[in-house]
PDB file of C-alpha atoms in Angstrom:
ATOM      1  CA  UNK A 431     -54.237 -36.055  28.609  1.00  0.00           C
ATOM      2  CA  UNK A 432     -52.480 -35.356  31.872  1.00  0.00           C
ATOM      3  CA  UNK A 433     -52.504 -34.254  35.468  1.00  0.00           C
ATOM      4  CA  UNK A 434     -52.478 -30.708  36.820  1.00  0.00           C
ATOM      5  CA  UNK A 435     -51.810 -29.124  40.221  1.00  0.00           C
ATOM      6  CA  UNK A 436     -52.631 -25.492  40.978  1.00  0.00           C
ATOM      7  CA  UNK A 437     -51.160 -24.206  44.222  1.00  0.00           C
ATOM      8  CA  UNK A 438     -54.114 -23.053  46.383  1.00  0.00           C
ATOM      9  CA  UNK A 439     -53.277 -19.349  46.817  1.00  0.00           C
ATOM     10  CA  UNK A 440     -51.038 -18.833  43.809  1.00  0.00           C
ATOM     11  CA  UNK A 441     -51.128 -18.732  40.038  1.00  0.00           C
ATOM     12  CA  UNK A 442     -48.314 -21.304  39.861  1.00  0.00           C
ATOM     13  CA  UNK A 443     -48.804 -24.966  39.222  1.00  0.00           C
ATOM     14  CA  UNK A 444     -47.427 -28.167  37.777  1.00  0.00           C
ATOM     15  CA  UNK A 445     -48.720 -29.926  34.683  1.00  0.00           C
ATOM     16  CA  UNK A 446     -47.788 -33.266  33.106  1.00  0.00           C
ATOM     17  CA  UNK A 447     -49.133 -34.049  29.656  1.00  0.00           C
ATOM     18  CA  UNK A 448     -48.864 -37.268  27.669  1.00  0.00           C
ATOM     19  CA  UNK A 449     -50.073 -38.571  24.323  1.00  0.00           C
ATOM     20  CA  UNK A 450     -53.101 -40.775  24.916  1.00  0.00           C
ATOM     21  CA  UNK A 451     -52.384 -42.529  21.613  1.00  0.00           C
ATOM     22  CA  UNK A 452     -49.022 -43.695  23.063  1.00  0.00           C
ATOM     23  CA  UNK A 453     -49.747 -44.152  26.783  1.00  0.00           C
ATOM     24  CA  UNK A 454     -52.553 -45.293  29.084  1.00  0.00           C
ATOM     25  CA  UNK A 455     -52.631 -43.638  32.503  1.00  0.00           C
ATOM     26  CA  UNK A 456     -52.922 -46.351  35.149  1.00  0.00           C
ATOM     27  CA  UNK A 457     -52.781 -44.065  38.171  1.00  0.00           C
ATOM     28  CA  UNK A 458     -52.285 -40.405  39.030  1.00  0.00           C
ATOM     29  CA  UNK A 459     -51.395 -38.656  42.274  1.00  0.00           C
ATOM     30  CA  UNK A 460     -51.389 -34.960  43.091  1.00  0.00           C
ATOM     31  CA  UNK A 461     -49.261 -33.992  46.086  1.00  0.00           C
ATOM     32  CA  UNK A 462     -49.119 -30.823  48.135  1.00  0.00           C
ATOM     33  CA  UNK A 463     -45.975 -31.291  50.200  1.00  0.00           C
ATOM     34  CA  UNK A 464     -47.436 -29.596  53.281  1.00  0.00           C
ATOM     35  CA  UNK A 465     -50.321 -32.120  53.256  1.00  0.00           C
ATOM     36  CA  UNK A 466     -47.792 -34.964  53.609  1.00  0.00           C
ATOM     37  CA  UNK A 467     -45.518 -33.271  56.148  1.00  0.00           C
ATOM     38  CA  UNK A 468     -47.190 -30.542  58.195  1.00  0.00           C
ATOM     39  CA  UNK A 469     -44.192 -30.081  60.496  1.00  0.00           C
ATOM     40  CA  UNK A 470     -42.355 -26.799  60.512  1.00  0.00           C
ATOM     41  CA  UNK A 471     -40.323 -27.979  57.504  1.00  0.00           C
ATOM     42  CA  UNK A 472     -43.152 -27.966  54.974  1.00  0.00           C
ATOM     43  CA  UNK A 473     -45.972 -26.135  56.748  1.00  0.00           C
ATOM     44  CA  UNK A 474     -47.032 -22.998  54.940  1.00  0.00           C
ATOM     45  CA  UNK A 475     -45.259 -23.838  51.678  1.00  0.00           C
ATOM     46  CA  UNK A 476     -47.635 -24.692  48.838  1.00  0.00           C
ATOM     47  CA  UNK A 477     -45.286 -26.461  46.432  1.00  0.00           C
ATOM     48  CA  UNK A 478     -46.311 -29.817  45.066  1.00  0.00           C
ATOM     49  CA  UNK A 479     -46.008 -32.513  42.452  1.00  0.00           C
ATOM     50  CA  UNK A 480     -47.997 -34.490  39.915  1.00  0.00           C
ATOM     51  CA  UNK A 481     -47.194 -38.193  39.440  1.00  0.00           C
ATOM     52  CA  UNK A 482     -48.476 -40.396  36.644  1.00  0.00           C
ATOM     53  CA  UNK A 483     -48.041 -44.120  36.223  1.00  0.00           C
ATOM     54  CA  UNK A 484     -48.222 -44.778  32.487  1.00  0.00           C
ATOM     55  CA  UNK A 485     -48.307 -47.895  30.363  1.00  0.00           C
ATOM     56  CA  UNK A 486     -47.027 -47.851  26.787  1.00  0.00           C
ATOM     57  CA  UNK A 487     -49.715 -49.077  24.424  1.00  0.00           C
ATOM     58  CA  UNK A 488     -47.141 -50.597  22.068  1.00  0.00           C
ATOM     59  CA  UNK A 489     -45.384 -52.946  24.477  1.00  0.00           C
ATOM     60  CA  UNK A 490     -46.917 -52.704  27.966  1.00  0.00           C
ATOM     61  CA  UNK A 491     -43.858 -51.037  29.546  1.00  0.00           C
ATOM     62  CA  UNK A 492     -44.629 -49.075  32.702  1.00  0.00           C
ATOM     63  CA  UNK A 493     -43.240 -45.639  33.423  1.00  0.00           C
ATOM     64  CA  UNK A 494     -43.569 -43.354  36.452  1.00  0.00           C
ATOM     65  CA  UNK A 495     -43.366 -39.655  35.557  1.00  0.00           C
ATOM     66  CA  UNK A 496     -43.243 -36.922  38.190  1.00  0.00           C
ATOM     67  CA  UNK A 497     -43.320 -33.165  37.695  1.00  0.00           C
ATOM     68  CA  UNK A 498     -42.598 -30.884  40.624  1.00  0.00           C
ATOM     69  CA  UNK A 499     -41.904 -27.391  41.843  1.00  0.00           C
ATOM     70  CA  UNK A 500     -39.775 -27.248  45.004  1.00  0.00           C
ATOM     71  CA  UNK A 501     -39.452 -24.356  47.446  1.00  0.00           C
ATOM     72  CA  UNK A 502     -37.404 -21.448  46.102  1.00  0.00           C
ATOM     73  CA  UNK A 503     -35.612 -19.833  49.062  1.00  0.00           C
ATOM     74  CA  UNK A 504     -31.869 -20.690  49.206  1.00  0.00           C
ATOM     75  CA  UNK A 505     -31.883 -19.821  52.914  1.00  0.00           C
ATOM     76  CA  UNK A 506     -34.164 -22.830  53.597  1.00  0.00           C
ATOM     77  CA  UNK A 507     -32.419 -25.832  51.965  1.00  0.00           C
ATOM     78  CA  UNK A 508     -33.953 -28.218  54.507  1.00  0.00           C
ATOM     79  CA  UNK A 509     -37.440 -27.465  53.119  1.00  0.00           C
ATOM     80  CA  UNK A 510     -36.351 -28.344  49.568  1.00  0.00           C
ATOM     81  CA  UNK A 511     -34.605 -31.541  50.737  1.00  0.00           C
ATOM     82  CA  UNK A 512     -37.707 -32.685  52.667  1.00  0.00           C
ATOM     83  CA  UNK A 513     -39.928 -31.984  49.643  1.00  0.00           C
ATOM     84  CA  UNK A 514     -37.524 -34.020  47.448  1.00  0.00           C
ATOM     85  CA  UNK A 515     -37.661 -36.881  49.978  1.00  0.00           C
ATOM     86  CA  UNK A 516     -41.481 -36.855  49.887  1.00  0.00           C
ATOM     87  CA  UNK A 517     -41.366 -36.960  46.084  1.00  0.00           C
ATOM     88  CA  UNK A 518     -38.891 -39.851  46.156  1.00  0.00           C
ATOM     89  CA  UNK A 519     -41.133 -41.824  48.539  1.00  0.00           C
ATOM     90  CA  UNK A 520     -44.174 -41.229  46.322  1.00  0.00           C
ATOM     91  CA  UNK A 521     -42.293 -42.380  43.207  1.00  0.00           C
ATOM     92  CA  UNK A 522     -41.125 -45.533  44.997  1.00  0.00           C
ATOM     93  CA  UNK A 523     -44.746 -46.398  45.903  1.00  0.00           C
ATOM     94  CA  UNK A 524     -45.532 -46.471  42.180  1.00  0.00           C
ATOM     95  CA  UNK A 525     -42.997 -49.335  41.974  1.00  0.00           C
ATOM     96  CA  UNK A 526     -42.029 -48.791  38.363  1.00  0.00           C
ATOM     97  CA  UNK A 527     -38.592 -49.830  37.115  1.00  0.00           C
ATOM     98  CA  UNK A 528     -38.485 -46.704  34.947  1.00  0.00           C
ATOM     99  CA  UNK A 529     -38.957 -43.275  36.499  1.00  0.00           C
ATOM    100  CA  UNK A 530     -38.571 -39.715  35.239  1.00  0.00           C
ATOM    101  CA  UNK A 531     -38.570 -36.803  37.698  1.00  0.00           C
ATOM    102  CA  UNK A 532     -38.571 -33.313  36.244  1.00  0.00           C
ATOM    103  CA  UNK A 533     -39.228 -29.771  37.234  1.00  0.00           C
ATOM    104  CA  UNK A 534     -38.055 -26.665  38.979  1.00  0.00           C
ATOM    105  CA  UNK A 535     -35.937 -28.161  41.770  1.00  0.00           C
ATOM    106  CA  UNK A 536     -34.671 -24.722  42.818  1.00  0.00           C
ATOM    107  CA  UNK A 537     -31.246 -26.200  43.467  1.00  0.00           C
ATOM    108  CA  UNK A 538     -27.914 -25.516  41.826  1.00  0.00           C
ATOM    109  CA  UNK A 539     -25.868 -28.247  40.133  1.00  0.00           C
ATOM    110  CA  UNK A 540     -22.800 -29.994  41.488  1.00  0.00           C
ATOM    111  CA  UNK A 541     -20.888 -28.731  44.476  1.00  0.00           C
ATOM    112  CA  UNK A 542     -23.201 -25.726  44.837  1.00  0.00           C
ATOM    113  CA  UNK A 543     -26.191 -28.003  45.522  1.00  0.00           C
ATOM    114  CA  UNK A 544     -28.076 -27.693  48.821  1.00  0.00           C
ATOM    115  CA  UNK A 545     -28.745 -31.446  48.791  1.00  0.00           C
ATOM    116  CA  UNK A 546     -31.910 -31.810  46.701  1.00  0.00           C
ATOM    117  CA  UNK A 547     -30.136 -33.900  44.051  1.00  0.00           C
ATOM    118  CA  UNK A 548     -28.804 -36.296  46.696  1.00  0.00           C
ATOM    119  CA  UNK A 549     -32.335 -36.745  48.112  1.00  0.00           C
ATOM    120  CA  UNK A 550     -33.562 -38.240  44.811  1.00  0.00           C
ATOM    121  CA  UNK A 551     -33.427 -42.014  44.192  1.00  0.00           C
ATOM    122  CA  UNK A 552     -29.839 -43.281  43.899  1.00  0.00           C
ATOM    123  CA  UNK A 553     -30.477 -45.076  40.580  1.00  0.00           C
ATOM    124  CA  UNK A 554     -31.379 -41.781  38.889  1.00  0.00           C
ATOM    125  CA  UNK A 555     -29.097 -39.424  37.014  1.00  0.00           C
ATOM    126  CA  UNK A 556     -29.471 -36.021  35.410  1.00  0.00           C
ATOM    127  CA  UNK A 557     -30.366 -36.183  31.725  1.00  0.00           C
ATOM    128  CA  UNK A 558     -28.516 -32.910  31.197  1.00  0.00           C
ATOM    129  CA  UNK A 559     -25.379 -34.393  32.740  1.00  0.00           C
ATOM    130  CA  UNK A 560     -25.654 -37.441  30.459  1.00  0.00           C
ATOM    131  CA  UNK A 561     -26.395 -35.541  27.250  1.00  0.00           C
ATOM    132  CA  UNK A 562     -23.971 -32.680  27.880  1.00  0.00           C
ATOM    133  CA  UNK A 563     -21.107 -35.006  28.806  1.00  0.00           C
ATOM    134  CA  UNK A 564     -20.797 -33.971  32.418  1.00  0.00           C
ATOM    135  CA  UNK A 565     -20.283 -30.265  31.776  1.00  0.00           C
ATOM    136  CA  UNK A 566     -22.045 -27.645  33.871  1.00  0.00           C
ATOM    137  CA  UNK A 567     -25.659 -27.313  32.657  1.00  0.00           C
ATOM    138  CA  UNK A 568     -26.602 -24.028  31.019  1.00  0.00           C
ATOM    139  CA  UNK A 569     -28.789 -21.554  32.932  1.00  0.00           C
ATOM    140  CA  UNK A 570     -32.522 -22.235  32.815  1.00  0.00           C
ATOM    141  CA  UNK A 571     -33.520 -18.965  34.469  1.00  0.00           C
ATOM    142  CA  UNK A 572     -32.299 -15.390  34.536  1.00  0.00           C
ATOM    143  CA  UNK A 573     -33.831 -12.725  36.749  1.00  0.00           C
ATOM    144  CA  UNK A 574     -32.453  -9.409  38.031  1.00  0.00           C
ATOM    145  CA  UNK A 575     -31.127 -11.175  41.153  1.00  0.00           C
ATOM    146  CA  UNK A 576     -30.080 -14.610  39.824  1.00  0.00           C
ATOM    147  CA  UNK A 577     -28.948 -16.492  36.727  1.00  0.00           C
ATOM    148  CA  UNK A 578     -28.384 -20.254  36.859  1.00  0.00           C
ATOM    149  CA  UNK A 579     -29.683 -23.764  36.309  1.00  0.00           C
ATOM    150  CA  UNK A 580     -32.643 -24.673  38.551  1.00  0.00           C
ATOM    151  CA  UNK A 581     -34.623 -26.987  36.246  1.00  0.00           C
ATOM    152  CA  UNK A 582     -33.729 -30.634  35.753  1.00  0.00           C
ATOM    153  CA  UNK A 583     -34.873 -33.913  34.273  1.00  0.00           C
ATOM    154  CA  UNK A 584     -33.743 -37.018  36.169  1.00  0.00           C
ATOM    155  CA  UNK A 585     -34.255 -40.567  34.945  1.00  0.00           C
ATOM    156  CA  UNK A 586     -33.618 -44.173  35.927  1.00  0.00           C
ATOM    157  CA  UNK A 587     -30.357 -44.748  34.059  1.00  0.00           C
ATOM    158  CA  UNK A 588     -30.528 -48.525  34.441  1.00  0.00           C
ATOM    159  CA  UNK A 589     -33.785 -48.860  32.479  1.00  0.00           C
ATOM    160  CA  UNK A 590     -34.050 -45.771  30.269  1.00  0.00           C
ATOM    161  CA  UNK A 591     -31.709 -44.475  27.609  1.00  0.00           C
ATOM    162  CA  UNK A 592     -31.261 -40.705  27.333  1.00  0.00           C
ATOM    163  CA  UNK A 593     -30.912 -39.944  23.615  1.00  0.00           C
ATOM    164  CA  UNK A 594     -31.033 -36.134  23.331  1.00  0.00           C
ATOM    165  CA  UNK A 595     -31.358 -32.940  25.386  1.00  0.00           C
ATOM    166  CA  UNK A 596     -32.963 -29.714  24.194  1.00  0.00           C
ATOM    167  CA  UNK A 597     -33.435 -26.233  25.650  1.00  0.00           C
ATOM    168  CA  UNK A 598     -35.396 -23.540  23.873  1.00  0.00           C
ATOM    169  CA  UNK A 599     -32.382 -21.213  24.050  1.00  0.00           C
ATOM    170  CA  UNK A 600     -29.522 -20.425  26.326  1.00  0.00           C
ATOM    171  CA  UNK A 601     -30.544 -17.642  28.654  1.00  0.00           C
ATOM    172  CA  UNK A 602     -28.960 -14.388  27.528  1.00  0.00           C
ATOM    173  CA  UNK A 603     -31.598 -11.919  28.681  1.00  0.00           C
ATOM    174  CA  UNK A 604     -33.744 -11.416  31.744  1.00  0.00           C
ATOM    175  CA  UNK A 605     -36.857 -13.569  31.870  1.00  0.00           C
ATOM    176  CA  UNK A 606     -39.730 -13.389  31.238  1.00  0.00           C
ATOM    177  CA  UNK A 607     -39.330 -11.682  27.885  1.00  0.00           C
ATOM    178  CA  UNK A 608     -41.260 -11.364  24.623  1.00  0.00           C
ATOM    179  CA  UNK A 609     -40.401 -14.961  23.639  1.00  0.00           C
ATOM    180  CA  UNK A 610     -40.541 -16.693  27.036  1.00  0.00           C
ATOM    181  CA  UNK A 611     -43.621 -15.961  29.178  1.00  0.00           C
ATOM    182  CA  UNK A 612     -42.039 -17.719  32.174  1.00  0.00           C
ATOM    183  CA  UNK A 613     -38.953 -16.907  34.212  1.00  0.00           C
ATOM    184  CA  UNK A 614     -37.675 -20.380  33.214  1.00  0.00           C
ATOM    185  CA  UNK A 615     -36.910 -21.649  29.722  1.00  0.00           C
ATOM    186  CA  UNK A 616     -38.402 -24.954  28.530  1.00  0.00           C
ATOM    187  CA  UNK A 617     -36.117 -27.990  28.541  1.00  0.00           C
ATOM    188  CA  UNK A 618     -36.795 -31.404  27.031  1.00  0.00           C
ATOM    189  CA  UNK A 619     -35.178 -34.823  26.739  1.00  0.00           C
ATOM    190  CA  UNK A 620     -35.751 -37.701  24.353  1.00  0.00           C
ATOM    191  CA  UNK A 621     -35.701 -41.163  25.973  1.00  0.00           C
ATOM    192  CA  UNK A 622     -35.770 -44.665  24.601  1.00  0.00           C
ATOM    193  CA  UNK A 623     -38.060 -46.843  26.705  1.00  0.00           C
ATOM    194  CA  UNK A 624     -37.197 -50.538  26.621  1.00  0.00           C
ATOM    195  CA  UNK A 625     -39.742 -53.333  26.531  1.00  0.00           C
ATOM    196  CA  UNK A 626     -40.893 -54.567  29.926  1.00  0.00           C
TER     197      UNK A 626
END
Protein backbone atom coordinates (compact mmCIF):
# COMPACT_ATOMS: atom_id res chain seq x y z
CA UNK A 1 0.00 0.00 0.00
CA UNK A 2 1.12 3.59 -0.29
CA UNK A 3 0.81 7.04 -1.76
CA UNK A 4 2.15 8.29 -5.08
CA UNK A 5 2.70 11.72 -6.65
CA UNK A 6 3.47 12.17 -10.34
CA UNK A 7 4.61 15.66 -11.28
CA UNK A 8 2.11 16.97 -13.88
CA UNK A 9 4.42 17.53 -16.87
CA UNK A 10 7.25 15.19 -15.96
CA UNK A 11 8.04 11.52 -15.59
CA UNK A 12 9.34 12.11 -12.05
CA UNK A 13 7.40 11.44 -8.92
CA UNK A 14 7.45 10.46 -5.28
CA UNK A 15 6.21 7.17 -3.86
CA UNK A 16 5.85 5.94 -0.27
CA UNK A 17 5.09 2.28 0.29
CA UNK A 18 4.30 0.49 3.54
CA UNK A 19 3.39 -3.03 4.62
CA UNK A 20 -0.35 -3.19 5.19
CA UNK A 21 0.20 -6.17 7.50
CA UNK A 22 2.25 -3.89 9.81
CA UNK A 23 0.60 -0.47 9.41
CA UNK A 24 -2.84 1.06 8.90
CA UNK A 25 -2.91 4.32 6.94
CA UNK A 26 -4.97 6.85 8.88
CA UNK A 27 -4.48 9.76 6.51
CA UNK A 28 -2.58 10.65 3.35
CA UNK A 29 -1.72 13.98 1.75
CA UNK A 30 -0.22 14.71 -1.65
CA UNK A 31 1.40 18.13 -1.98
CA UNK A 32 2.51 20.08 -5.01
CA UNK A 33 4.56 22.89 -3.50
CA UNK A 34 3.39 25.47 -6.05
CA UNK A 35 -0.24 24.75 -5.06
CA UNK A 36 0.58 25.79 -1.47
CA UNK A 37 2.75 28.80 -2.33
CA UNK A 38 2.10 30.30 -5.75
CA UNK A 39 4.39 33.28 -5.16
CA UNK A 40 7.46 33.70 -7.29
CA UNK A 41 9.34 31.33 -4.96
CA UNK A 42 7.46 28.17 -5.87
CA UNK A 43 5.47 29.13 -8.96
CA UNK A 44 6.37 27.05 -11.98
CA UNK A 45 8.24 24.37 -10.03
CA UNK A 46 6.42 21.03 -9.92
CA UNK A 47 8.18 19.34 -7.01
CA UNK A 48 6.07 17.82 -4.28
CA UNK A 49 5.68 15.42 -1.40
CA UNK A 50 3.62 12.49 -0.17
CA UNK A 51 2.74 12.31 3.54
CA UNK A 52 1.24 9.32 5.31
CA UNK A 53 0.02 9.09 8.87
CA UNK A 54 0.38 5.45 9.87
CA UNK A 55 -0.64 3.43 12.89
CA UNK A 56 1.27 0.30 13.88
CA UNK A 57 -1.09 -2.65 14.12
CA UNK A 58 0.96 -4.24 16.90
CA UNK A 59 0.88 -1.42 19.44
CA UNK A 60 -1.10 1.56 18.10
CA UNK A 61 1.95 3.84 17.73
CA UNK A 62 1.49 6.65 15.24
CA UNK A 63 4.09 7.64 12.68
CA UNK A 64 4.18 10.44 10.10
CA UNK A 65 6.23 9.56 7.02
CA UNK A 66 7.00 12.09 4.29
CA UNK A 67 8.75 11.52 0.97
CA UNK A 68 9.76 14.49 -1.13
CA UNK A 69 11.68 15.78 -4.10
CA UNK A 70 12.89 19.38 -3.72
CA UNK A 71 13.95 21.77 -6.48
CA UNK A 72 17.33 20.94 -8.00
CA UNK A 73 18.96 24.23 -9.05
CA UNK A 74 21.77 25.34 -6.68
CA UNK A 75 21.34 28.90 -7.95
CA UNK A 76 17.86 29.03 -6.35
CA UNK A 77 18.36 27.96 -2.70
CA UNK A 78 15.39 30.07 -1.58
CA UNK A 79 13.03 27.82 -3.58
CA UNK A 80 14.35 24.68 -1.86
CA UNK A 81 14.15 26.32 1.59
CA UNK A 82 10.53 27.41 1.01
CA UNK A 83 9.59 23.91 -0.18
CA UNK A 84 11.22 22.44 2.97
CA UNK A 85 9.25 24.91 5.12
CA UNK A 86 5.98 23.84 3.45
CA UNK A 87 6.87 20.20 4.09
CA UNK A 88 7.68 20.95 7.74
CA UNK A 89 4.32 22.72 8.20
CA UNK A 90 2.45 19.79 6.65
CA UNK A 91 4.24 17.28 8.90
CA UNK A 92 3.42 19.37 11.98
CA UNK A 93 -0.29 19.33 11.06
CA UNK A 94 -0.19 15.54 11.27
CA UNK A 95 0.74 16.04 14.95
CA UNK A 96 2.62 12.78 15.36
CA UNK A 97 5.39 12.47 17.95
CA UNK A 98 7.38 10.35 15.50
CA UNK A 99 8.19 11.66 12.03
CA UNK A 100 10.41 10.48 9.20
CA UNK A 101 11.20 12.80 6.28
CA UNK A 102 13.10 11.33 3.36
CA UNK A 103 13.92 12.05 -0.21
CA UNK A 104 15.96 13.98 -2.70
CA UNK A 105 16.50 17.25 -0.81
CA UNK A 106 18.92 18.52 -3.46
CA UNK A 107 21.07 20.05 -0.74
CA UNK A 108 24.62 19.30 0.31
CA UNK A 109 25.52 18.24 3.86
CA UNK A 110 27.07 20.37 6.57
CA UNK A 111 28.64 23.72 5.88
CA UNK A 112 27.93 23.42 2.15
CA UNK A 113 24.16 23.36 2.79
CA UNK A 114 21.95 26.06 1.26
CA UNK A 115 19.68 25.93 4.31
CA UNK A 116 17.24 23.11 3.54
CA UNK A 117 18.40 21.04 6.52
CA UNK A 118 17.88 23.98 8.88
CA UNK A 119 14.32 24.46 7.56
CA UNK A 120 13.31 20.98 8.80
CA UNK A 121 11.85 20.49 12.30
CA UNK A 122 14.43 21.15 15.03
CA UNK A 123 13.80 17.81 16.79
CA UNK A 124 14.88 15.88 13.68
CA UNK A 125 18.34 14.61 12.82
CA UNK A 126 19.91 12.90 9.84
CA UNK A 127 19.87 9.11 10.08
CA UNK A 128 23.07 9.01 8.04
CA UNK A 129 24.77 11.33 10.52
CA UNK A 130 23.65 9.11 13.42
CA UNK A 131 24.58 5.79 11.83
CA UNK A 132 27.83 6.96 10.25
CA UNK A 133 29.04 8.63 13.44
CA UNK A 134 28.99 12.18 12.18
CA UNK A 135 31.26 11.62 9.19
CA UNK A 136 30.46 13.15 5.81
CA UNK A 137 27.76 11.05 4.10
CA UNK A 138 28.80 9.16 0.98
CA UNK A 139 27.61 10.41 -2.42
CA UNK A 140 24.10 9.35 -3.42
CA UNK A 141 24.36 10.64 -6.99
CA UNK A 142 27.03 10.95 -9.65
CA UNK A 143 26.43 12.65 -12.98
CA UNK A 144 28.84 14.17 -15.51
CA UNK A 145 28.50 17.56 -13.77
CA UNK A 146 28.14 16.61 -10.08
CA UNK A 147 28.94 13.94 -7.50
CA UNK A 148 27.69 14.28 -3.92
CA UNK A 149 25.10 13.49 -1.29
CA UNK A 150 21.63 14.91 -2.06
CA UNK A 151 19.38 12.22 -0.56
CA UNK A 152 18.60 12.04 3.14
CA UNK A 153 16.45 10.38 5.76
CA UNK A 154 15.60 12.56 8.77
CA UNK A 155 13.82 11.31 11.87
CA UNK A 156 12.51 12.49 15.23
CA UNK A 157 15.48 11.53 17.41
CA UNK A 158 13.53 11.92 20.65
CA UNK A 159 11.00 9.20 19.79
CA UNK A 160 12.66 6.94 17.21
CA UNK A 161 15.85 4.94 17.43
CA UNK A 162 18.01 4.72 14.30
CA UNK A 163 19.47 1.20 14.26
CA UNK A 164 21.16 0.83 10.86
CA UNK A 165 21.88 2.67 7.60
CA UNK A 166 22.22 1.05 4.18
CA UNK A 167 23.07 2.27 0.69
CA UNK A 168 22.99 0.00 -2.33
CA UNK A 169 26.61 0.90 -3.12
CA UNK A 170 28.94 3.81 -2.88
CA UNK A 171 28.81 5.75 -6.11
CA UNK A 172 31.90 5.01 -8.17
CA UNK A 173 30.49 5.40 -11.67
CA UNK A 174 28.20 7.81 -13.45
CA UNK A 175 24.50 7.17 -12.90
CA UNK A 176 22.24 5.82 -14.23
CA UNK A 177 24.10 2.65 -15.13
CA UNK A 178 23.29 -1.00 -15.83
CA UNK A 179 22.62 -1.66 -12.12
CA UNK A 180 20.96 1.62 -11.09
CA UNK A 181 18.17 2.89 -13.36
CA UNK A 182 18.08 6.22 -11.50
CA UNK A 183 20.66 8.96 -11.15
CA UNK A 184 20.41 8.39 -7.37
CA UNK A 185 21.26 5.23 -5.45
CA UNK A 186 18.73 3.76 -2.99
CA UNK A 187 19.32 4.41 0.70
CA UNK A 188 17.52 2.84 3.65
CA UNK A 189 17.43 3.04 7.44
CA UNK A 190 16.15 0.64 10.07
CA UNK A 191 14.27 2.28 12.96
CA UNK A 192 12.92 1.00 16.23
CA UNK A 193 9.49 2.49 16.90
CA UNK A 194 8.58 2.70 20.57
CA UNK A 195 5.13 2.02 21.97
CA UNK A 196 2.83 5.03 22.12
